Amino acid sequence: MGCFDALSARQIAAGIVAGDFSATEVARASLDAIAARDGQVQAFLQLSEDRALAAAAKTDAARAAGEVLPPLAGVPVAFKDNMNLMGTRTTCASRMLETYESAYTATCVQRMLDAGVTPMGKLNMDEFAFGSTTDSSAFHPTNNPWDTTRVPGGSSGGSAAAVASGEITIALGSDTGGSIRQPASLCGVVGMKPTYGMVSRFGVVAFGSSLDQVGPFGRHVEDVALALNALTAGGHDRFDSTSQDGEQDFLAHLNDSIEGRSVGVIPALFEAKGLAPEVRTALQRAADKLADAGANIIEVDLPNMASAIAAYYVIAPCEAFSNLARYDGVRYGYQEPGCSTLAEQSSLSRAHGFGAEAKRRQMLGAYLLSSGIYEKYYLAAQKVRTLITADYRRAFKQVDAILMPASPTPAWKHGAISDPAELYLADIYTISNNIAGNCGISVPVCLGAESGLPIGAQLQGPVFADAQLLTFARALERSCSMEGVVAPGFSGRGGEL
Ligand code: GLN
């Protein structure tokens, strides 16, 4: 009946219920697509074929027994490799955790499994989620399915690329400063960072605990909403004190009209230095489409946003330094052999277990938290954080959502940006949202007139207005012609159902 990559999550689950195909056939189609495509894309770090087929067989048996199937029954899903799934390795794409076997399953992964998904494996990322390219993976880079000489973005680059190439239907990623929204934009898929606290982080390897949030990727806004339903089912997780209580149905208002609602734009951002002309054009187009759908476009200002990168690159490394102190060559991960003292074992394990960027962040964090320095930088950054949060609160009194790019440029060539500071600057549009804890989503708008590469528009919403944000995203998706698109070189390759 065609390739499984043409189907949305809802269509797959409904097709299994209707008996059009079995979960096992869908799992095999996804495995076929991965076999045919991933040699070039390199999104996966671990494929779990046996686990996938066993889960699919369980779904088929449940259907045969007349049970009511859960909402994502049989949908092929994979997880960023900073999420624990018992029986798999969780490497964070680092030598430090190369052989680490998950001792338990993360709540986000478990909730997807409870929703019936077929788990296909673990996906590549920047080492410990530090980065915007996935090139800092200790194992291999991941390639952008739209042009394999280019980066997929990061740090959840494997997640974005596996969905964009049609290997799987949904992926989970994590976003500390843009790591879901930026790769989604660069790969032409939908990627959502829910409000801080919306999804439990229990079992997800910590980077910046006051910023980290888990979220879904899909080729349809509806798939992302379905995944968010699954991720929040059961409400508060007693293993993550920041996780919110209360379940919502993110599908209930998905197709509501946005007539009369308001979307903010920040004119200065459209003129920002470094913003590629075709990204500016795409954003203008997104604003026009939202206006056509009945939204009022209103100018707003976030006056302290210009300080967001500076604040983030103080706060995030400090939290990373503190979180990564646990990799001490004793308790977890890589242990340097043949050391005669504990100090030597710890220092050599860390020297050889971590890559360059992971070391840079931790050294920065150690310095910034040292006495005398802490007051000057860390406390100042926290004050900026308060100002940025207040800016958003003010703006969201005027508008329901704010429209901005997710990335200043479309996907760049591997190795084209080697200066870390230059890479940090590219996080300009995503970072303030994490600082304030808001929700945000990137929706593919068009292909760039110059590059032919996909460009996403980012919508940001107030805390816990995730359902409303999805309504805006759906309205935007409906008016662009990018819904369900698989990267052209990969579409339909393997994966017949
Ligand atoms: N690019 C940002 C960084 O390197 C964001 C990473 C992330 O969200 N995990 O810190």
Coordinates of C-alpha atoms and ligand atoms in Angstrom, one line a residue:
M1 CA 0.0 0.0 0.0
G2 CA 3.0 2.3 -0.2
C3 CA 5.7 3.5 2.0
F4 CA 5.1 3.8 5.8
D5 CA 6.9 7.2 5.8
A6 CA 3.8 8.7 4.1
L7 CA 1.7 7.9 7.2
S8 CA 1.2 10.0 10.3
A9 CA 1.3 8.5 13.8
R10 CA -2.5 8.7 14.0
Q11 CA -2.8 6.9 10.6
I12 CA -0.4 4.2 11.7
A13 CA -2.3 3.5 14.9
A14 CA -5.7 3.6 13.2
G15 CA -4.5 1.3 10.4
I16 CA -3.4 -1.2 13.0
V17 CA -6.7 -1.1 14.8
A18 CA -8.6 -1.4 11.4
G19 CA -6.4 -4.4 10.4
D20 CA -5.0 -2.6 7.3
F21 CA -1.6 -3.7 8.4
S22 CA -0.1 -5.2 11.6
A23 CA 2.3 -3.5 14.1
T24 CA 4.9 -6.1 13.0
E25 CA 4.6 -5.0 9.4
V26 CA 5.0 -1.4 10.4
A27 CA 8.1 -2.3 12.6
R28 CA 9.6 -4.2 9.7
A29 CA 8.9 -1.3 7.3
S30 CA 10.6 1.1 9.7
L31 CA 13.6 -1.3 10.0
D32 CA 13.7 -1.6 6.2
A33 CA 13.7 2.2 5.9
I34 CA 16.5 2.5 8.5
A35 CA 18.5 -0.2 6.7
A36 CA 18.1 1.6 3.3
R37 CA 18.6 5.2 4.6
D38 CA 20.7 5.3 7.8
G39 CA 24.0 4.4 6.1
Q40 CA 23.9 7.9 4.7
V41 CA 22.0 9.7 7.5
Q42 CA 23.7 8.1 10.5
A43 CA 21.0 9.1 12.9
F44 CA 21.1 6.0 15.0
L45 CA 23.7 5.0 17.6
Q46 CA 21.8 1.8 18.5
L47 CA 19.1 -0.1 16.7
S48 CA 17.0 -2.4 18.8
E49 CA 15.5 -4.7 16.3
D50 CA 14.6 -7.5 18.7
R51 CA 13.0 -5.1 21.1
A52 CA 11.1 -3.4 18.3
L53 CA 9.7 -6.7 16.9
A54 CA 8.9 -8.0 20.4
A55 CA 6.9 -4.8 21.2
A56 CA 5.1 -4.9 17.8
A57 CA 4.2 -8.6 18.4
K58 CA 2.8 -7.6 21.8
T59 CA 0.6 -4.9 20.1
D60 CA -0.6 -7.4 17.5
A61 CA -1.4 -10.0 20.2
A62 CA -3.4 -7.3 22.2
R63 CA -5.4 -6.5 19.0
A64 CA -6.0 -10.2 18.3
A65 CA -7.3 -10.6 21.9
G66 CA -9.8 -7.8 21.3
E67 CA -8.1 -5.3 23.7
V68 CA -8.5 -1.5 23.2
L69 CA -5.1 -0.4 21.8
P70 CA -3.3 2.6 23.3
P71 CA -3.2 5.8 21.2
L72 CA 0.3 5.4 19.7
A73 CA 0.0 1.6 19.3
G74 CA 2.6 0.3 16.8
V75 CA 4.1 3.8 16.0
P76 CA 7.9 3.6 15.4
V77 CA 9.7 5.9 17.8
A78 CA 13.3 6.4 18.8
F79 CA 15.0 8.2 21.7
K80 CA 17.9 10.6 22.0
D81 CA 20.7 8.7 23.6
N82 CA 20.6 10.7 26.8
M83 CA 17.4 8.9 27.8
N84 CA 17.6 5.7 29.7
L85 CA 15.8 2.6 28.4
M86 CA 16.6 -0.5 30.5
G87 CA 18.4 -3.1 28.4
T88 CA 20.1 -0.5 26.1
R89 CA 23.2 1.5 26.5
T90 CA 22.8 5.2 27.2
T91 CA 25.9 6.9 25.9
C92 CA 25.2 10.6 25.6
A93 CA 27.4 10.1 22.5
S94 CA 30.4 10.2 24.8
R95 CA 33.3 7.9 25.3
M96 CA 32.6 8.5 29.0
L97 CA 29.4 6.5 28.8
E98 CA 30.2 4.3 25.9
T99 CA 29.5 1.1 27.7
Y100 CA 27.0 2.4 30.2
E101 CA 23.9 0.1 30.4
S102 CA 20.7 1.7 31.6
A103 CA 19.7 0.4 35.0
Y104 CA 16.2 1.8 34.7
T105 CA 13.9 3.4 32.2
A106 CA 13.4 7.2 32.0
T107 CA 9.8 8.3 32.7
C108 CA 9.5 10.0 29.3
V109 CA 10.5 6.8 27.6
Q110 CA 8.2 4.7 29.8
R111 CA 5.3 6.9 29.0
M112 CA 5.8 6.5 25.3
L113 CA 6.0 2.7 25.8
D114 CA 2.8 2.9 27.8
A115 CA 1.2 4.7 24.9
G116 CA 2.0 1.6 22.8
V117 CA 4.9 2.8 20.6
T118 CA 7.4 0.5 19.0
P119 CA 10.9 1.4 20.3
M120 CA 13.4 1.4 17.4
G121 CA 16.5 2.5 19.2
K122 CA 18.7 5.3 20.4
L123 CA 19.7 8.4 18.4
N124 CA 22.9 10.4 18.0
M125 CA 23.5 13.8 19.6
D126 CA 26.2 16.3 20.5
E127 CA 28.2 14.9 23.4
F128 CA 26.2 15.4 26.6
A129 CA 23.9 17.7 24.5
F130 CA 26.5 20.4 24.2
G131 CA 26.3 21.8 20.8
S132 CA 24.2 22.8 17.7
T133 CA 25.6 20.4 15.0
T134 CA 25.7 16.8 16.3
D135 CA 29.3 16.9 15.1
S136 CA 30.6 16.6 18.7
S137 CA 29.3 13.1 19.0
A138 CA 32.2 10.9 20.0
F139 CA 31.1 8.2 17.6
H140 CA 30.2 9.8 14.3
P141 CA 28.4 12.8 12.9
T142 CA 24.8 12.8 11.6
N143 CA 24.0 14.1 8.2
N144 CA 21.1 16.4 7.2
P145 CA 18.8 14.3 5.1
W146 CA 18.2 17.3 2.8
D147 CA 21.9 17.6 1.9
T148 CA 24.1 15.0 3.5
T149 CA 27.2 17.3 3.4
R150 CA 25.4 19.5 5.9
V151 CA 24.7 19.3 9.7
P152 CA 21.3 18.4 10.9
G153 CA 21.6 20.9 13.8
G154 CA 21.8 19.8 17.4
S155 CA 22.1 18.7 19.9
S156 CA 19.2 16.4 19.1
G157 CA 20.4 16.1 15.5
G158 CA 19.9 12.3 15.3
S159 CA 16.2 12.8 16.4
A160 CA 15.5 15.4 13.8
A161 CA 17.3 13.5 11.0
A162 CA 15.7 10.2 11.7
V163 CA 12.2 11.8 11.4
A164 CA 13.2 14.0 8.4
S165 CA 14.5 11.0 6.5
G166 CA 11.3 9.0 7.2
E167 CA 13.1 6.2 9.1
I168 CA 10.8 6.6 12.1
T169 CA 7.5 8.5 12.8
I170 CA 8.3 10.3 16.1
A171 CA 11.5 10.9 18.0
L172 CA 12.2 12.3 21.5
G173 CA 14.8 14.9 22.1
S174 CA 15.8 17.3 24.8
D175 CA 16.2 21.1 24.7
T176 CA 18.3 23.1 27.1
G177 CA 19.0 26.1 24.8
G178 CA 17.3 25.1 21.5
S179 CA 18.3 21.5 20.9
I180 CA 14.9 20.5 19.7
R181 CA 13.7 23.6 17.9
Q182 CA 17.0 24.3 16.0
P183 CA 17.5 20.8 14.5
A184 CA 13.8 20.6 13.7
S185 CA 14.1 23.9 11.7
L186 CA 17.3 22.7 9.9
C187 CA 15.8 19.3 9.0
G188 CA 12.3 20.5 8.0
V189 CA 10.3 18.8 10.8
V190 CA 8.2 19.9 13.7
G191 CA 10.0 20.0 17.1
M192 CA 8.5 21.2 20.3
K193 CA 10.1 22.2 23.6
P194 CA 7.3 22.1 26.1
T195 CA 7.1 24.4 29.1
Y196 CA 9.8 23.7 31.7
G197 CA 8.3 21.2 34.0
M198 CA 5.7 19.9 31.5
V199 CA 7.6 16.6 30.9
S200 CA 9.4 14.6 33.6
R201 CA 13.2 14.5 33.2
F202 CA 13.7 11.5 35.5
G203 CA 16.1 9.2 33.7
V204 CA 17.3 11.8 31.2
V205 CA 21.0 12.6 31.7
A206 CA 21.1 16.1 33.2
F207 CA 22.9 19.0 31.5
G208 CA 21.4 22.2 32.9
S209 CA 18.8 21.3 35.4
S210 CA 17.0 24.7 35.5
L211 CA 16.7 24.7 31.7
D212 CA 16.4 21.0 30.4
Q213 CA 13.1 19.9 29.0
V214 CA 12.1 16.8 26.9
G215 CA 10.0 17.1 23.8
P216 CA 8.9 15.4 20.6
F217 CA 9.7 15.6 16.9
G218 CA 7.3 14.6 14.1
R219 CA 6.4 15.4 10.6
H220 CA 3.0 16.6 11.6
V221 CA 2.0 19.0 14.4
E222 CA -0.7 16.4 15.3
D223 CA 2.0 13.7 15.9
V224 CA 3.8 16.1 18.2
A225 CA 0.5 16.8 20.1
L226 CA -0.2 13.0 20.4
A227 CA 3.3 12.5 21.7
L228 CA 2.8 15.3 24.3
N229 CA -0.4 13.6 25.4
A230 CA 1.6 10.4 26.0
L231 CA 4.5 12.2 27.7
T232 CA 2.2 14.0 30.2
A233 CA -0.3 11.1 30.8
G234 CA -0.3 10.4 34.5
G235 CA 0.7 14.0 35.3
H236 CA 3.3 14.6 38.0
D237 CA 6.2 12.2 38.2
R238 CA 7.2 11.7 41.8
F239 CA 10.8 11.2 40.6
D240 CA 11.1 14.7 39.2
S241 CA 9.9 17.4 41.6
T242 CA 9.8 20.0 38.8
S243 CA 7.2 18.0 36.8
Q244 CA 3.7 19.5 36.7
D245 CA 0.6 17.8 37.7
G246 CA -2.6 17.5 35.6
E247 CA -3.2 15.9 32.3
Q248 CA -4.4 17.7 29.3
D249 CA -5.7 16.6 25.9
F250 CA -3.4 18.5 23.5
L251 CA -5.5 17.3 20.6
A252 CA -8.7 18.9 21.9
H253 CA -8.1 22.4 20.5
L254 CA -5.6 21.6 17.9
N255 CA -7.7 22.6 15.0
D256 CA -9.4 25.6 16.6
S257 CA -9.3 28.9 14.6
I258 CA -6.7 31.5 15.6
E259 CA -9.1 34.2 14.4
G260 CA -8.8 37.3 16.7
R261 CA -5.8 35.9 18.6
S262 CA -2.6 37.8 18.6
V263 CA 1.0 36.9 17.5
G264 CA 3.9 39.1 18.5
V265 CA 6.8 39.9 16.2
I266 CA 10.0 41.8 17.2
P267 CA 11.0 44.0 14.3
A268 CA 14.5 44.4 15.5
L269 CA 15.0 40.6 15.3
F270 CA 14.0 40.7 11.6
E271 CA 16.8 43.2 11.0
A272 CA 19.4 41.3 13.2
K273 CA 22.9 41.0 11.8
G274 CA 23.6 37.4 10.7
L275 CA 20.0 36.6 9.8
A276 CA 20.0 35.0 6.4
P277 CA 17.8 36.9 3.9
E278 CA 15.9 33.7 3.1
V279 CA 15.2 33.1 6.7
R280 CA 13.9 36.6 7.0
T281 CA 11.7 36.1 4.0
A282 CA 10.4 32.8 5.4
L283 CA 9.5 34.5 8.7
Q284 CA 7.7 37.3 6.9
R285 CA 5.8 34.6 5.0
A286 CA 4.9 32.9 8.3
A287 CA 3.6 36.2 9.7
D288 CA 1.5 36.8 6.6
K289 CA 0.1 33.2 6.8
L290 CA -0.9 33.7 10.4
A291 CA -2.5 37.0 9.6
D292 CA -4.4 35.3 6.7
A293 CA -5.7 32.8 9.3
G294 CA -7.1 35.7 11.3
A295 CA -4.4 36.4 13.8
N296 CA -3.5 40.0 14.7
I297 CA 0.2 40.6 14.2
I298 CA 1.4 42.9 16.9
E299 CA 4.9 44.4 17.5
V300 CA 6.4 43.5 20.9
D301 CA 9.7 44.0 22.5
L302 CA 12.0 41.8 24.6
P303 CA 14.5 44.5 25.5
N304 CA 16.9 42.2 27.4
M305 CA 17.0 39.4 24.9
A306 CA 20.3 40.7 23.6
S307 CA 21.9 39.6 26.9
A308 CA 20.3 36.1 26.7
I309 CA 23.4 34.3 25.1
A310 CA 25.7 35.8 27.7
A311 CA 23.5 34.8 30.5
Y312 CA 22.9 31.3 29.1
Y313 CA 26.6 30.6 28.5
V314 CA 27.2 31.4 32.2
I315 CA 24.2 29.5 33.7
A316 CA 24.3 26.4 31.5
P317 CA 28.1 25.7 31.9
C318 CA 27.8 26.2 35.7
E319 CA 24.9 23.7 35.9
A320 CA 26.7 21.3 33.5
F321 CA 29.9 21.5 35.6
S322 CA 27.9 20.5 38.7
N323 CA 25.9 17.8 36.9
L324 CA 29.0 16.2 35.2
A325 CA 31.0 16.1 38.4
R326 CA 29.5 12.6 38.9
Y327 CA 31.6 11.2 36.1
D328 CA 34.6 10.8 38.3
G329 CA 36.1 7.6 37.0
V330 CA 34.8 5.7 40.0
R331 CA 31.0 5.5 40.0
Y332 CA 30.0 5.8 36.4
G333 CA 31.4 5.3 33.0
Y334 CA 34.9 5.3 31.7
Q335 CA 37.5 4.2 34.1
E336 CA 41.2 4.8 33.2
P337 CA 43.0 1.5 33.7
G338 CA 46.3 1.1 35.6
C339 CA 46.1 4.2 37.8
S340 CA 47.9 4.1 41.2
T341 CA 45.9 6.8 43.0
L342 CA 42.3 7.8 43.1
A343 CA 43.2 11.4 42.0
E344 CA 45.1 10.0 39.0
Q345 CA 42.2 7.7 38.1
S346 CA 39.7 10.5 38.3
S347 CA 41.7 13.0 36.4
L348 CA 42.8 10.6 33.6
S349 CA 39.3 9.1 33.3
R350 CA 37.9 12.6 32.8
A351 CA 40.7 13.7 30.5
H352 CA 40.2 10.7 28.2
G353 CA 36.4 10.2 28.6
F354 CA 35.3 13.7 27.7
G355 CA 35.6 15.4 24.3
A356 CA 36.8 19.0 23.8
E357 CA 33.5 20.8 24.1
A358 CA 32.5 18.9 27.2
K359 CA 35.8 19.8 28.8
R360 CA 35.4 23.5 27.7
R361 CA 32.0 23.7 29.3
Q362 CA 33.1 22.1 32.6
M363 CA 36.2 24.3 32.9
L364 CA 34.1 27.3 32.2
G365 CA 31.6 26.3 34.8
A366 CA 34.3 25.5 37.4
Y367 CA 35.8 29.0 36.8
L368 CA 32.5 30.8 36.9
L369 CA 31.5 29.1 40.2
S370 CA 34.8 29.9 42.0
S371 CA 34.7 32.4 44.8
G372 CA 35.0 36.0 43.7
I373 CA 34.1 35.1 40.1
Y374 CA 30.7 33.6 41.1
E375 CA 29.4 37.0 42.3
K376 CA 30.6 38.8 39.2
Y377 CA 29.2 36.4 36.6
Y378 CA 26.8 33.8 37.9
L379 CA 24.8 36.2 40.1
A380 CA 24.8 38.8 37.3
A381 CA 23.5 36.1 34.9
Q382 CA 20.7 35.2 37.3
K383 CA 19.7 38.8 37.4
V384 CA 19.6 38.9 33.6
R385 CA 17.5 35.8 33.8
T386 CA 14.9 37.6 36.0
L387 CA 14.8 40.5 33.6
I388 CA 14.3 38.3 30.5
T389 CA 11.5 36.4 32.3
A390 CA 9.8 39.7 33.2
D391 CA 10.2 40.8 29.5
Y392 CA 8.3 37.8 28.4
R393 CA 5.6 38.2 31.1
R394 CA 5.0 41.7 29.8
A395 CA 4.9 40.6 26.2
F396 CA 2.5 37.8 26.9
K397 CA 0.1 40.3 28.4
Q398 CA -0.1 41.8 24.9
V399 CA 0.1 38.6 22.7
D400 CA -0.7 34.9 22.8
A401 CA 2.5 33.8 21.0
I402 CA 5.7 35.3 19.6
L403 CA 7.0 34.5 16.2
M404 CA 10.7 34.3 15.5
P405 CA 13.3 32.2 13.6
A406 CA 14.6 29.1 15.2
S407 CA 18.0 29.5 13.6
P408 CA 19.6 32.5 11.9
T409 CA 20.5 30.4 8.8
P410 CA 19.5 27.2 7.2
A411 CA 21.7 24.1 7.7
W412 CA 25.4 24.7 7.2
K413 CA 28.2 22.4 5.9
H414 CA 29.9 20.1 8.3
G415 CA 32.9 21.9 9.8
A416 CA 31.9 25.3 8.4
I417 CA 31.7 26.8 11.8
S418 CA 34.7 25.8 14.0
D419 CA 34.9 28.7 16.4
P420 CA 32.8 27.7 19.5
A421 CA 31.8 31.3 20.2
E422 CA 30.4 31.6 16.7
L423 CA 28.3 28.5 17.3
Y424 CA 27.1 29.9 20.6
L425 CA 25.9 33.0 18.8
A426 CA 23.7 31.0 16.5
D427 CA 21.6 30.1 19.6
I428 CA 20.3 33.6 19.7
Y429 CA 16.6 32.8 18.9
T430 CA 16.1 29.8 21.1
I431 CA 17.9 30.4 24.3
S432 CA 15.8 33.1 25.9
N433 CA 12.8 30.7 25.8
N434 CA 14.7 28.2 28.1
I435 CA 15.8 31.0 30.3
A436 CA 12.2 32.0 30.9
G437 CA 10.9 28.4 31.0
N438 CA 8.3 29.1 28.2
C439 CA 7.1 26.6 25.6
G440 CA 8.3 26.8 22.0
I441 CA 7.9 25.0 18.7
S442 CA 9.5 25.0 15.3
V443 CA 7.3 24.4 12.3
P444 CA 8.6 24.0 8.7
V445 CA 7.5 27.0 6.6
C446 CA 9.1 26.6 3.2
L447 CA 12.3 25.8 1.4
G448 CA 14.8 28.7 1.1
A449 CA 14.7 30.4 -2.3
E450 CA 18.5 30.4 -2.4
S451 CA 19.6 27.2 -0.6
G452 CA 16.6 24.9 -1.3
L453 CA 16.9 23.9 2.3
P454 CA 14.0 23.8 4.8
I455 CA 13.4 26.7 7.1
G456 CA 11.3 26.6 10.2
A457 CA 9.5 29.3 12.1
Q458 CA 9.6 29.3 15.8
L459 CA 6.5 30.1 17.9
Q460 CA 7.0 30.8 21.6
G461 CA 4.2 30.8 24.2
P462 CA 3.7 31.5 27.8
V463 CA 4.4 28.9 30.5
F464 CA 1.8 26.1 30.4
A465 CA 0.1 27.5 27.4
D466 CA 1.4 24.5 25.4
A467 CA -2.0 23.5 24.0
Q468 CA -2.6 27.0 22.7
L469 CA 0.9 27.1 21.2
L470 CA 0.1 23.8 19.3
T471 CA -3.1 25.5 17.9
F472 CA -1.0 28.3 16.4
A473 CA 1.5 25.7 15.1
R474 CA -1.3 23.8 13.5
A475 CA -2.7 26.9 11.9
L476 CA 0.8 27.7 10.5
E477 CA 1.3 24.2 9.3
R478 CA -2.1 24.2 7.5
S479 CA -1.2 27.3 5.5
C480 CA 2.3 26.1 4.5
S481 CA 2.9 23.2 2.2
M482 CA 5.4 21.3 4.3
E483 CA 3.2 19.0 6.3
G484 CA 4.4 15.4 6.3
V485 CA 7.3 16.1 4.0
V486 CA 10.2 13.5 4.0
A487 CA 13.6 14.7 2.7
P488 CA 13.4 14.1 -1.1
G489 CA 16.5 11.9 -1.4
F490 CA 15.1 9.5 1.1
S491 CA 11.3 9.5 0.7
G492 CA 9.9 6.1 -0.2
R493 CA 13.3 4.4 -0.1
G494 CA 12.7 1.0 1.6
G495 CA 9.9 0.8 4.1
E496 CA 7.1 -0.6 2.0
L497 CA 4.0 -1.6 3.9
Ligands
GLN1 N1 23.3 24.9 21.5 C1 23.0 25.0 22.9 C2 24.2 24.6 23.6 O1 25.2 24.2 23.0 C3 21.8 24.2 23.3 C4 22.1 22.8 23.6 C5 20.9 22.1 24.1 O2 19.7 22.6 24.0 N2 21.1 20.9 24.6 O3 24.3 24.7 24.8

